């Protein structure tokens, strides 16, 4: 699980970096649903780091509200799964 989380967060951060470069160069952008989807499947930390270290998507409500909510949801799920054994 830790390996998966590491890989998905690196991929998500790179997706934000590529989208930022494409925005600067006026090239075709990565779709919002793709970026949020990567955050949803475990890359929320990479998304948050990408947003604030690259200063990208920080004025878009989908991201400033959505990514932290996804992180909270993931934390609740992990907490629940860890405490289900018993």
PDB file of N, CA, C and O in Angstrom:
ATOM      1  N   UNK A   1       0.829  -1.201   0.000  1.00  0.00           N
ATOM      2  CA  UNK A   1       0.000   0.000   0.000  1.00  0.00           C
ATOM      3  C   UNK A   1       0.870   1.260   0.000  1.00  0.00           C
ATOM      4  O   UNK A   1       0.558   2.212  -0.703  1.00  0.00           O
ATOM      5  N   UNK A   2       1.948   1.226   0.789  1.00  0.00           N
ATOM      6  CA  UNK A   2       2.826   2.400   0.857  1.00  0.00           C
ATOM      7  C   UNK A   2       3.514   2.660  -0.484  1.00  0.00           C
ATOM      8  O   UNK A   2       3.685   3.821  -0.880  1.00  0.00           O
ATOM      9  N   UNK A   3       3.900   1.590  -1.173  1.00  0.00           N
ATOM     10  CA  UNK A   3       4.532   1.743  -2.493  1.00  0.00           C
ATOM     11  C   UNK A   3       3.535   2.362  -3.468  1.00  0.00           C
ATOM     12  O   UNK A   3       3.858   3.295  -4.206  1.00  0.00           O
ATOM     13  N   UNK A   4       2.298   1.842  -3.469  1.00  0.00           N
ATOM     14  CA  UNK A   4       1.261   2.389  -4.340  1.00  0.00           C
ATOM     15  C   UNK A   4       1.049   3.872  -4.053  1.00  0.00           C
ATOM     16  O   UNK A   4       0.979   4.692  -4.978  1.00  0.00           O
ATOM     17  N   UNK A   5       0.918   4.211  -2.762  1.00  0.00           N
ATOM     18  CA  UNK A   5       0.677   5.606  -2.399  1.00  0.00           C
ATOM     19  C   UNK A   5       1.822   6.506  -2.849  1.00  0.00           C
ATOM     20  O   UNK A   5       1.589   7.618  -3.327  1.00  0.00           O
ATOM     21  N   UNK A   6       3.045   6.023  -2.704  1.00  0.00           N
ATOM     22  CA  UNK A   6       4.187   6.802  -3.159  1.00  0.00           C
ATOM     23  C   UNK A   6       4.159   7.035  -4.655  1.00  0.00           C
ATOM     24  O   UNK A   6       4.339   8.159  -5.134  1.00  0.00           O
ATOM     25  N   UNK A   7       3.886   5.976  -5.406  1.00  0.00           N
ATOM     26  CA  UNK A   7       3.870   6.074  -6.871  1.00  0.00           C
ATOM     27  C   UNK A   7       2.740   6.973  -7.350  1.00  0.00           C
ATOM     28  O   UNK A   7       2.957   7.850  -8.202  1.00  0.00           O
ATOM     29  N   UNK A   8       1.525   6.794  -6.816  1.00  0.00           N
ATOM     30  CA  UNK A   8       0.386   7.599  -7.284  1.00  0.00           C
ATOM     31  C   UNK A   8       0.557   9.070  -6.937  1.00  0.00           C
ATOM     32  O   UNK A   8       0.167   9.949  -7.698  1.00  0.00           O
ATOM     33  N   UNK A   9       1.195   9.362  -5.813  1.00  0.00           N
ATOM     34  CA  UNK A   9       1.430  10.758  -5.457  1.00  0.00           C
ATOM     35  C   UNK A   9       2.486  11.400  -6.344  1.00  0.00           C
ATOM     36  O   UNK A   9       2.357  12.571  -6.715  1.00  0.00           O
ATOM     37  N   UNK A  10       3.513  10.660  -6.723  1.00  0.00           N
ATOM     38  CA  UNK A  10       4.514  11.184  -7.662  1.00  0.00           C
ATOM     39  C   UNK A  10       3.870  11.423  -9.026  1.00  0.00           C
ATOM     40  O   UNK A  10       4.076  12.476  -9.650  1.00  0.00           O
ATOM     41  N   UNK A  11       3.060  10.473  -9.492  1.00  0.00           N
ATOM     42  CA  UNK A  11       2.370  10.631 -10.781  1.00  0.00           C
ATOM     43  C   UNK A  11       1.457  11.851 -10.752  1.00  0.00           C
ATOM     44  O   UNK A  11       1.419  12.638 -11.711  1.00  0.00           O
ATOM     45  N   UNK A  12       0.723  12.026  -9.659  1.00  0.00           N
ATOM     46  CA  UNK A  12      -0.195  13.164  -9.545  1.00  0.00           C
ATOM     47  C   UNK A  12       0.572  14.482  -9.539  1.00  0.00           C
ATOM     48  O   UNK A  12       0.192  15.435 -10.236  1.00  0.00           O
ATOM     49  N   UNK A  13       1.665  14.546  -8.789  1.00  0.00           N
ATOM     50  CA  UNK A  13       2.476  15.763  -8.764  1.00  0.00           C
ATOM     51  C   UNK A  13       3.001  16.068 -10.172  1.00  0.00           C
ATOM     52  O   UNK A  13       2.947  17.213 -10.619  1.00  0.00           O
ATOM     53  N   UNK A  14       3.488  15.040 -10.866  1.00  0.00           N
ATOM     54  CA  UNK A  14       3.998  15.238 -12.236  1.00  0.00           C
ATOM     55  C   UNK A  14       2.889  15.695 -13.181  1.00  0.00           C
ATOM     56  O   UNK A  14       3.131  16.526 -14.063  1.00  0.00           O
ATOM     57  N   UNK A  15       1.673  15.179 -13.000  1.00  0.00           N
ATOM     58  CA  UNK A  15       0.552  15.612 -13.832  1.00  0.00           C
ATOM     59  C   UNK A  15       0.273  17.099 -13.622  1.00  0.00           C
ATOM     60  O   UNK A  15       0.029  17.835 -14.581  1.00  0.00           O
ATOM     61  N   UNK A  16       0.329  17.553 -12.377  1.00  0.00           N
ATOM     62  CA  UNK A  16       0.143  18.980 -12.100  1.00  0.00           C
ATOM     63  C   UNK A  16       1.274  19.797 -12.714  1.00  0.00           C
ATOM     64  O   UNK A  16       1.046  20.880 -13.254  1.00  0.00           O
ATOM     65  N   UNK A  17       2.503  19.289 -12.638  1.00  0.00           N
ATOM     66  CA  UNK A  17       3.649  20.000 -13.223  1.00  0.00           C
ATOM     67  C   UNK A  17       3.516  20.091 -14.733  1.00  0.00           C
ATOM     68  O   UNK A  17       3.756  21.151 -15.328  1.00  0.00           O
ATOM     69  N   UNK A  18       3.113  18.996 -15.369  1.00  0.00           N
ATOM     70  CA  UNK A  18       2.934  18.999 -16.834  1.00  0.00           C
ATOM     71  C   UNK A  18       1.820  19.953 -17.218  1.00  0.00           C
ATOM     72  O   UNK A  18       1.954  20.720 -18.183  1.00  0.00           O
ATOM     73  N   UNK A  19       0.713  19.940 -16.475  1.00  0.00           N
ATOM     74  CA  UNK A  19      -0.393  20.843 -16.778  1.00  0.00           C
ATOM     75  C   UNK A  19       0.031  22.301 -16.624  1.00  0.00           C
ATOM     76  O   UNK A  19      -0.350  23.157 -17.418  1.00  0.00           O
ATOM     77  N   UNK A  20       0.840  22.584 -15.620  1.00  0.00           N
ATOM     78  CA  UNK A  20       1.350  23.946 -15.418  1.00  0.00           C
ATOM     79  C   UNK A  20       2.209  24.372 -16.611  1.00  0.00           C
ATOM     80  O   UNK A  20       2.053  25.480 -17.136  1.00  0.00           O
ATOM     81  N   UNK A  21       3.105  23.489 -17.053  1.00  0.00           N
ATOM     82  CA  UNK A  21       3.944  23.801 -18.225  1.00  0.00           C
ATOM     83  C   UNK A  21       3.098  24.018 -19.474  1.00  0.00           C
ATOM     84  O   UNK A  21       3.350  24.939 -20.248  1.00  0.00           O
ATOM     85  N   UNK A  22       2.083  23.172 -19.655  1.00  0.00           N
ATOM     86  CA  UNK A  22       1.204  23.329 -20.816  1.00  0.00           C
ATOM     87  C   UNK A  22       0.421  24.640 -20.742  1.00  0.00           C
ATOM     88  O   UNK A  22       0.187  25.278 -21.769  1.00  0.00           O
ATOM     89  N   UNK A  23       0.035  25.037 -19.529  1.00  0.00           N
ATOM     90  CA  UNK A  23      -0.681  26.313 -19.369  1.00  0.00           C
ATOM     91  C   UNK A  23       0.221  27.479 -19.750  1.00  0.00           C
ATOM     92  O   UNK A  23      -0.218  28.421 -20.417  1.00  0.00           O
ATOM     93  N   UNK A  24       1.479  27.419 -19.350  1.00  0.00           N
ATOM     94  CA  UNK A  24       2.431  28.488 -19.667  1.00  0.00           C
ATOM     95  C   UNK A  24       2.681  28.567 -21.163  1.00  0.00           C
ATOM     96  O   UNK A  24       2.721  29.655 -21.741  1.00  0.00           O
ATOM     97  N   UNK A  25       2.827  27.398 -21.800  1.00  0.00           N
ATOM     98  CA  UNK A  25       3.154  27.348 -23.230  1.00  0.00           C
ATOM     99  C   UNK A  25       1.933  27.411 -24.143  1.00  0.00           C
ATOM    100  O   UNK A  25       2.088  27.439 -25.362  1.00  0.00           O
ATOM    101  N   UNK A  26       0.736  27.424 -23.570  1.00  0.00           N
ATOM    102  CA  UNK A  26      -0.478  27.491 -24.373  1.00  0.00           C
ATOM    103  C   UNK A  26      -0.794  26.187 -25.092  1.00  0.00           C
ATOM    104  O   UNK A  26      -1.483  26.199 -26.106  1.00  0.00           O
ATOM    105  N   UNK A  27      -0.306  25.077 -24.572  1.00  0.00           N
ATOM    106  CA  UNK A  27      -0.562  23.772 -25.171  1.00  0.00           C
ATOM    107  C   UNK A  27      -1.822  23.151 -24.585  1.00  0.00           C
ATOM    108  O   UNK A  27      -2.414  23.687 -23.648  1.00  0.00           O
ATOM    109  N   UNK A  28      -2.179  21.997 -25.141  1.00  0.00           N
ATOM    110  CA  UNK A  28      -3.348  21.260 -24.659  1.00  0.00           C
ATOM    111  C   UNK A  28      -3.157  20.856 -23.203  1.00  0.00           C
ATOM    112  O   UNK A  28      -2.130  20.308 -22.831  1.00  0.00           O
ATOM    113  N   UNK A  29      -4.182  21.136 -22.374  1.00  0.00           N
ATOM    114  CA  UNK A  29      -4.104  20.928 -20.927  1.00  0.00           C
ATOM    115  C   UNK A  29      -4.629  19.563 -20.517  1.00  0.00           C
ATOM    116  O   UNK A  29      -5.358  18.910 -21.251  1.00  0.00           O
ATOM    117  N   UNK A  30      -4.277  19.155 -19.312  1.00  0.00           N
ATOM    118  CA  UNK A  30      -4.805  17.933 -18.722  1.00  0.00           C
ATOM    119  C   UNK A  30      -6.183  18.271 -18.159  1.00  0.00           C
ATOM    120  O   UNK A  30      -6.358  19.298 -17.502  1.00  0.00           O
ATOM    121  N   UNK A  31      -7.157  17.397 -18.401  1.00  0.00           N
ATOM    122  CA  UNK A  31      -8.530  17.675 -17.990  1.00  0.00           C
ATOM    123  C   UNK A  31      -8.652  17.713 -16.464  1.00  0.00           C
ATOM    124  O   UNK A  31      -7.948  16.993 -15.753  1.00  0.00           O
ATOM    125  N   UNK A  32      -9.568  18.551 -15.985  1.00  0.00           N
ATOM    126  CA  UNK A  32      -9.815  18.687 -14.557  1.00  0.00           C
ATOM    127  C   UNK A  32     -10.187  17.341 -13.945  1.00  0.00           C
ATOM    128  O   UNK A  32      -9.702  16.979 -12.871  1.00  0.00           O
ATOM    129  N   UNK A  33     -11.028  16.583 -14.633  1.00  0.00           N
ATOM    130  CA  UNK A  33     -11.465  15.289 -14.107  1.00  0.00           C
ATOM    131  C   UNK A  33     -10.293  14.329 -13.947  1.00  0.00           C
ATOM    132  O   UNK A  33     -10.271  13.510 -13.030  1.00  0.00           O
ATOM    133  N   UNK A  34      -9.297  14.443 -14.810  1.00  0.00           N
ATOM    134  CA  UNK A  34      -8.111  13.590 -14.703  1.00  0.00           C
ATOM    135  C   UNK A  34      -7.298  13.969 -13.470  1.00  0.00           C
ATOM    136  O   UNK A  34      -6.888  13.102 -12.693  1.00  0.00           O
ATOM    137  N   UNK A  35      -7.076  15.261 -13.271  1.00  0.00           N
ATOM    138  CA  UNK A  35      -6.307  15.714 -12.114  1.00  0.00           C
ATOM    139  C   UNK A  35      -7.021  15.367 -10.806  1.00  0.00           C
ATOM    140  O   UNK A  35      -6.400  14.864  -9.865  1.00  0.00           O
ATOM    141  N   UNK A  36      -8.320  15.610 -10.752  1.00  0.00           N
ATOM    142  CA  UNK A  36      -9.072  15.269  -9.543  1.00  0.00           C
ATOM    143  C   UNK A  36      -9.179  13.755  -9.359  1.00  0.00           C
ATOM    144  O   UNK A  36      -9.153  13.262  -8.234  1.00  0.00           O
ATOM    145  N   UNK A  37      -9.278  13.029 -10.458  1.00  0.00           N
ATOM    146  CA  UNK A  37      -9.328  11.573 -10.388  1.00  0.00           C
ATOM    147  C   UNK A  37      -8.049  10.993  -9.805  1.00  0.00           C
ATOM    148  O   UNK A  37      -8.086  10.062  -8.997  1.00  0.00           O
ATOM    149  N   UNK A  38      -6.911  11.545 -10.210  1.00  0.00           N
ATOM    150  CA  UNK A  38      -5.636  11.099  -9.650  1.00  0.00           C
ATOM    151  C   UNK A  38      -5.580  11.375  -8.151  1.00  0.00           C
ATOM    152  O   UNK A  38      -5.094  10.552  -7.373  1.00  0.00           O
ATOM    153  N   UNK A  39      -6.092  12.523  -7.746  1.00  0.00           N
ATOM    154  CA  UNK A  39      -6.144  12.830  -6.309  1.00  0.00           C
ATOM    155  C   UNK A  39      -7.054  11.844  -5.588  1.00  0.00           C
ATOM    156  O   UNK A  39      -6.728  11.353  -4.507  1.00  0.00           O
ATOM    157  N   UNK A  40      -8.177  11.502  -6.211  1.00  0.00           N
ATOM    158  CA  UNK A  40      -9.158  10.620  -5.589  1.00  0.00           C
ATOM    159  C   UNK A  40      -8.636   9.199  -5.385  1.00  0.00           C
ATOM    160  O   UNK A  40      -8.952   8.558  -4.388  1.00  0.00           O
ATOM    161  N   UNK A  41      -7.837   8.700  -6.314  1.00  0.00           N
ATOM    162  CA  UNK A  41      -7.353   7.315  -6.213  1.00  0.00           C
ATOM    163  C   UNK A  41      -6.100   7.199  -5.357  1.00  0.00           C
ATOM    164  O   UNK A  41      -5.429   6.172  -5.372  1.00  0.00           O
ATOM    165  N   UNK A  42      -5.788   8.241  -4.607  1.00  0.00           N
ATOM    166  CA  UNK A  42      -4.686   8.156  -3.663  1.00  0.00           C
ATOM    167  C   UNK A  42      -3.638   9.240  -3.802  1.00  0.00           C
ATOM    168  O   UNK A  42      -2.721   9.322  -2.998  1.00  0.00           O
ATOM    169  N   UNK A  43      -3.757  10.083  -4.805  1.00  0.00           N
ATOM    170  CA  UNK A  43      -2.740  11.091  -5.037  1.00  0.00           C
ATOM    171  C   UNK A  43      -3.061  12.460  -4.476  1.00  0.00           C
ATOM    172  O   UNK A  43      -2.564  13.483  -4.982  1.00  0.00           O
ATOM    173  N   UNK A  44      -3.855  12.511  -3.426  1.00  0.00           N
ATOM    174  CA  UNK A  44      -4.272  13.816  -2.896  1.00  0.00           C
ATOM    175  C   UNK A  44      -3.101  14.613  -2.321  1.00  0.00           C
ATOM    176  O   UNK A  44      -3.053  15.835  -2.460  1.00  0.00           O
ATOM    177  N   UNK A  45      -2.151  13.947  -1.697  1.00  0.00           N
ATOM    178  CA  UNK A  45      -0.982  14.660  -1.171  1.00  0.00           C
ATOM    179  C   UNK A  45      -0.150  15.223  -2.323  1.00  0.00           C
ATOM    180  O   UNK A  45       0.280  16.383  -2.281  1.00  0.00           O
ATOM    181  N   UNK A  46       0.044  14.447  -3.373  1.00  0.00           N
ATOM    182  CA  UNK A  46       0.764  14.931  -4.553  1.00  0.00           C
ATOM    183  C   UNK A  46       0.048  16.091  -5.214  1.00  0.00           C
ATOM    184  O   UNK A  46       0.667  17.036  -5.693  1.00  0.00           O
ATOM    185  N   UNK A  47      -1.291  16.031  -5.226  1.00  0.00           N
ATOM    186  CA  UNK A  47      -2.080  17.123  -5.799  1.00  0.00           C
ATOM    187  C   UNK A  47      -1.911  18.401  -4.977  1.00  0.00           C
ATOM    188  O   UNK A  47      -1.693  19.480  -5.532  1.00  0.00           O
ATOM    189  N   UNK A  48      -1.997  18.267  -3.669  1.00  0.00           N
ATOM    190  CA  UNK A  48      -1.858  19.428  -2.796  1.00  0.00           C
ATOM    191  C   UNK A  48      -0.457  20.033  -2.911  1.00  0.00           C
ATOM    192  O   UNK A  48      -0.310  21.256  -3.020  1.00  0.00           O
ATOM    193  N   UNK A  49       0.553  19.182  -2.920  1.00  0.00           N
ATOM    194  CA  UNK A  49       1.929  19.675  -3.092  1.00  0.00           C
ATOM    195  C   UNK A  49       2.105  20.339  -4.455  1.00  0.00           C
ATOM    196  O   UNK A  49       2.743  21.386  -4.572  1.00  0.00           O
ATOM    197  N   UNK A  50       1.535  19.736  -5.489  1.00  0.00           N
ATOM    198  CA  UNK A  50       1.615  20.318  -6.826  1.00  0.00           C
ATOM    199  C   UNK A  50       0.925  21.662  -6.908  1.00  0.00           C
ATOM    200  O   UNK A  50       1.423  22.597  -7.535  1.00  0.00           O
ATOM    201  N   UNK A  51      -0.225  21.763  -6.259  1.00  0.00           N
ATOM    202  CA  UNK A  51      -0.966  23.019  -6.287  1.00  0.00           C
ATOM    203  C   UNK A  51      -0.175  24.157  -5.658  1.00  0.00           C
ATOM    204  O   UNK A  51      -0.097  25.252  -6.215  1.00  0.00           O
ATOM    205  N   UNK A  52       0.399  23.899  -4.498  1.00  0.00           N
ATOM    206  CA  UNK A  52       1.004  25.002  -3.747  1.00  0.00           C
ATOM    207  C   UNK A  52       2.486  25.203  -4.021  1.00  0.00           C
ATOM    208  O   UNK A  52       2.960  26.331  -3.929  1.00  0.00           O
ATOM    209  N   UNK A  53       3.229  24.170  -4.400  1.00  0.00           N
ATOM    210  CA  UNK A  53       4.638  24.403  -4.746  1.00  0.00           C
ATOM    211  C   UNK A  53       4.767  24.984  -6.145  1.00  0.00           C
ATOM    212  O   UNK A  53       5.673  25.772  -6.401  1.00  0.00           O
ATOM    213  N   UNK A  54       3.840  24.597  -7.034  1.00  0.00           N
ATOM    214  CA  UNK A  54       3.883  25.106  -8.412  1.00  0.00           C
ATOM    215  C   UNK A  54       2.969  26.316  -8.611  1.00  0.00           C
ATOM    216  O   UNK A  54       2.927  26.890  -9.687  1.00  0.00           O
ATOM    217  N   UNK A  55       2.212  26.664  -7.577  1.00  0.00           N
ATOM    218  CA  UNK A  55       1.194  27.720  -7.652  1.00  0.00           C
ATOM    219  C   UNK A  55       0.282  27.506  -8.860  1.00  0.00           C
ATOM    220  O   UNK A  55       0.139  28.352  -9.740  1.00  0.00           O
ATOM    221  N   UNK A  56      -0.317  26.323  -8.869  1.00  0.00           N
ATOM    222  CA  UNK A  56      -1.155  25.925  -9.993  1.00  0.00           C
ATOM    223  C   UNK A  56      -2.514  25.454  -9.482  1.00  0.00           C
ATOM    224  O   UNK A  56      -2.587  24.649  -8.566  1.00  0.00           O
ATOM    225  N   UNK A  57      -3.566  25.975 -10.050  1.00  0.00           N
ATOM    226  CA  UNK A  57      -4.946  25.625  -9.710  1.00  0.00           C
ATOM    227  C   UNK A  57      -5.343  26.098  -8.309  1.00  0.00           C
ATOM    228  O   UNK A  57      -6.303  25.601  -7.751  1.00  0.00           O
ATOM    229  N   UNK A  58      -4.631  27.052  -7.756  1.00  0.00           N
ATOM    230  CA  UNK A  58      -4.934  27.507  -6.394  1.00  0.00           C
ATOM    231  C   UNK A  58      -6.103  28.498  -6.341  1.00  0.00           C
ATOM    232  O   UNK A  58      -6.551  28.850  -5.259  1.00  0.00           O
ATOM    233  N   UNK A  59      -6.597  28.923  -7.483  1.00  0.00           N
ATOM    234  CA  UNK A  59      -7.746  29.832  -7.503  1.00  0.00           C
ATOM    235  C   UNK A  59      -9.000  29.147  -8.032  1.00  0.00           C
ATOM    236  O   UNK A  59     -10.006  29.800  -8.263  1.00  0.00           O
ATOM    237  N   UNK A  60      -8.916  27.828  -8.221  1.00  0.00           N
ATOM    238  CA  UNK A  60     -10.037  27.063  -8.754  1.00  0.00           C
ATOM    239  C   UNK A  60     -10.682  26.294  -7.602  1.00  0.00           C
ATOM    240  O   UNK A  60     -10.041  25.467  -6.957  1.00  0.00           O
ATOM    241  N   UNK A  61     -11.962  26.592  -7.344  1.00  0.00           N
ATOM    242  CA  UNK A  61     -12.653  25.972  -6.210  1.00  0.00           C
ATOM    243  C   UNK A  61     -12.656  24.453  -6.250  1.00  0.00           C
ATOM    244  O   UNK A  61     -12.590  23.804  -5.215  1.00  0.00           O
ATOM    245  N   UNK A  62     -12.746  23.883  -7.458  1.00  0.00           N
ATOM    246  CA  UNK A  62     -12.713  22.421  -7.563  1.00  0.00           C
ATOM    247  C   UNK A  62     -11.487  21.858  -6.838  1.00  0.00           C
ATOM    248  O   UNK A  62     -11.542  20.790  -6.258  1.00  0.00           O
ATOM    249  N   UNK A  63     -10.397  22.580  -6.894  1.00  0.00           N
ATOM    250  CA  UNK A  63      -9.148  22.097  -6.326  1.00  0.00           C
ATOM    251  C   UNK A  63      -8.919  22.585  -4.901  1.00  0.00           C
ATOM    252  O   UNK A  63      -8.521  21.812  -4.039  1.00  0.00           O
ATOM    253  N   UNK A  64      -9.159  23.869  -4.640  1.00  0.00           N
ATOM    254  CA  UNK A  64      -8.887  24.395  -3.295  1.00  0.00           C
ATOM    255  C   UNK A  64      -9.828  23.809  -2.252  1.00  0.00           C
ATOM    256  O   UNK A  64      -9.459  23.709  -1.088  1.00  0.00           O
ATOM    257  N   UNK A  65     -11.018  23.422  -2.662  1.00  0.00           N
ATOM    258  CA  UNK A  65     -11.964  22.781  -1.757  1.00  0.00           C
ATOM    259  C   UNK A  65     -11.934  21.266  -1.946  1.00  0.00           C
ATOM    260  O   UNK A  65     -11.914  20.510  -0.987  1.00  0.00           O
ATOM    261  N   UNK A  66     -11.914  20.831  -3.201  1.00  0.00           N
ATOM    262  CA  UNK A  66     -12.016  19.415  -3.521  1.00  0.00           C
ATOM    263  C   UNK A  66     -10.866  18.560  -3.022  1.00  0.00           C
ATOM    264  O   UNK A  66     -11.088  17.503  -2.427  1.00  0.00           O
ATOM    265  N   UNK A  67      -9.635  18.994  -3.237  1.00  0.00           N
ATOM    266  CA  UNK A  67      -8.478  18.186  -2.836  1.00  0.00           C
ATOM    267  C   UNK A  67      -8.406  18.019  -1.322  1.00  0.00           C
ATOM    268  O   UNK A  67      -8.231  16.893  -0.844  1.00  0.00           O
ATOM    269  N   UNK A  68      -8.574  19.079  -0.527  1.00  0.00           N
ATOM    270  CA  UNK A  68      -8.596  18.850   0.931  1.00  0.00           C
ATOM    271  C   UNK A  68      -9.746  17.933   1.374  1.00  0.00           C
ATOM    272  O   UNK A  68      -9.567  17.112   2.269  1.00  0.00           O
ATOM    273  N   UNK A  69     -10.912  18.052   0.739  1.00  0.00           N
ATOM    274  CA  UNK A  69     -12.024  17.158   1.083  1.00  0.00           C
ATOM    275  C   UNK A  69     -11.697  15.711   0.735  1.00  0.00           C
ATOM    276  O   UNK A  69     -12.033  14.792   1.491  1.00  0.00           O
ATOM    277  N   UNK A  70     -11.038  15.511  -0.395  1.00  0.00           N
ATOM    278  CA  UNK A  70     -10.615  14.164  -0.783  1.00  0.00           C
ATOM    279  C   UNK A  70      -9.622  13.619   0.238  1.00  0.00           C
ATOM    280  O   UNK A  70      -9.711  12.459   0.639  1.00  0.00           O
ATOM    281  N   UNK A  71      -8.696  14.462   0.690  1.00  0.00           N
ATOM    282  CA  UNK A  71      -7.725  14.024   1.704  1.00  0.00           C
ATOM    283  C   UNK A  71      -8.423  13.616   2.999  1.00  0.00           C
ATOM    284  O   UNK A  71      -8.082  12.589   3.595  1.00  0.00           O
ATOM    285  N   UNK A  72      -9.400  14.389   3.428  1.00  0.00           N
ATOM    286  CA  UNK A  72     -10.142  14.065   4.647  1.00  0.00           C
ATOM    287  C   UNK A  72     -10.887  12.745   4.473  1.00  0.00           C
ATOM    288  O   UNK A  72     -10.861  11.877   5.348  1.00  0.00           O
ATOM    289  N   UNK A  73     -11.540  12.585   3.314  1.00  0.00           N
ATOM    290  CA  UNK A  73     -12.262  11.347   3.043  1.00  0.00           C
ATOM    291  C   UNK A  73     -11.313  10.153   3.067  1.00  0.00           C
ATOM    292  O   UNK A  73     -11.626   9.121   3.656  1.00  0.00           O
ATOM    293  N   UNK A  74     -10.138  10.291   2.475  1.00  0.00           N
ATOM    294  CA  UNK A  74      -9.167   9.199   2.455  1.00  0.00           C
ATOM    295  C   UNK A  74      -8.670   8.893   3.866  1.00  0.00           C
ATOM    296  O   UNK A  74      -8.504   7.723   4.222  1.00  0.00           O
ATOM    297  N   UNK A  75      -8.462   9.909   4.675  1.00  0.00           N
ATOM    298  CA  UNK A  75      -8.018   9.688   6.053  1.00  0.00           C
ATOM    299  C   UNK A  75      -9.088   8.943   6.854  1.00  0.00           C
ATOM    300  O   UNK A  75      -8.772   8.029   7.630  1.00  0.00           O
ATOM    301  N   UNK A  76     -10.352   9.300   6.658  1.00  0.00           N
ATOM    302  CA  UNK A  76     -11.448   8.623   7.354  1.00  0.00           C
ATOM    303  C   UNK A  76     -11.527   7.159   6.925  1.00  0.00           C
ATOM    304  O   UNK A  76     -11.677   6.266   7.760  1.00  0.00           O
ATOM    305  N   UNK A  77     -11.395   6.908   5.626  1.00  0.00           N
ATOM    306  CA  UNK A  77     -11.441   5.532   5.120  1.00  0.00           C
ATOM    307  C   UNK A  77     -10.287   4.716   5.689  1.00  0.00           C
ATOM    308  O   UNK A  77     -10.478   3.587   6.153  1.00  0.00           O
ATOM    309  N   UNK A  78      -9.086   5.269   5.678  1.00  0.00           N
ATOM    310  CA  UNK A  78      -7.926   4.555   6.222  1.00  0.00           C
ATOM    311  C   UNK A  78      -8.133   4.282   7.710  1.00  0.00           C
ATOM    312  O   UNK A  78      -7.876   3.164   8.186  1.00  0.00           O
ATOM    313  N   UNK A  79      -8.605   5.263   8.453  1.00  0.00           N
ATOM    314  CA  UNK A  79      -8.852   5.080   9.878  1.00  0.00           C
ATOM    315  C   UNK A  79      -9.880   3.972  10.105  1.00  0.00           C
ATOM    316  O   UNK A  79      -9.695   3.096  10.949  1.00  0.00           O
ATOM    317  N   UNK A  80     -10.950   3.997   9.319  1.00  0.00           N
ATOM    318  CA  UNK A  80     -12.000   2.991   9.444  1.00  0.00           C
ATOM    319  C   UNK A  80     -11.462   1.596   9.120  1.00  0.00           C
ATOM    320  O   UNK A  80     -11.697   0.644   9.863  1.00  0.00           O
ATOM    321  N   UNK A  81     -10.718   1.469   8.046  1.00  0.00           N
ATOM    322  CA  UNK A  81     -10.180   0.180   7.630  1.00  0.00           C
ATOM    323  C   UNK A  81      -9.192  -0.349   8.677  1.00  0.00           C
ATOM    324  O   UNK A  81      -9.181  -1.540   8.978  1.00  0.00           O
ATOM    325  N   UNK A  82      -8.380   0.527   9.233  1.00  0.00           N
ATOM    326  CA  UNK A  82      -7.399   0.094  10.231  1.00  0.00           C
ATOM    327  C   UNK A  82      -8.080  -0.378  11.522  1.00  0.00           C
ATOM    328  O   UNK A  82      -7.550  -1.214  12.234  1.00  0.00           O
ATOM    329  N   UNK A  83      -9.250   0.160  11.817  1.00  0.00           N
ATOM    330  CA  UNK A  83      -9.955  -0.193  13.053  1.00  0.00           C
ATOM    331  C   UNK A  83     -11.029  -1.260  12.857  1.00  0.00           C
ATOM    332  O   UNK A  83     -11.681  -1.633  13.815  1.00  0.00           O
ATOM    333  N   UNK A  84     -11.199  -1.743  11.634  1.00  0.00           N
ATOM    334  CA  UNK A  84     -12.209  -2.751  11.368  1.00  0.00           C
ATOM    335  C   UNK A  84     -11.763  -4.128  11.851  1.00  0.00           C
ATOM    336  O   UNK A  84     -12.579  -4.974  12.170  1.00  0.00           O
ATOM    337  N   UNK A  85     -10.445  -4.338  11.891  1.00  0.00           N
ATOM    338  CA  UNK A  85      -9.932  -5.610  12.383  1.00  0.00           C
ATOM    339  C   UNK A  85     -10.244  -5.711  13.876  1.00  0.00           C
ATOM    340  O   UNK A  85     -10.021  -4.791  14.626  1.00  0.00           O
ATOM    341  N   UNK A  86     -10.710  -6.826  14.272  1.00  0.00           N
ATOM    342  CA  UNK A  86     -10.957  -6.864  15.688  1.00  0.00           C
ATOM    343  C   UNK A  86     -11.509  -8.099  16.143  1.00  0.00           C
ATOM    344  O   UNK A  86     -11.827  -8.988  16.516  1.00  0.00           O
TER     345      UNK A  86
END
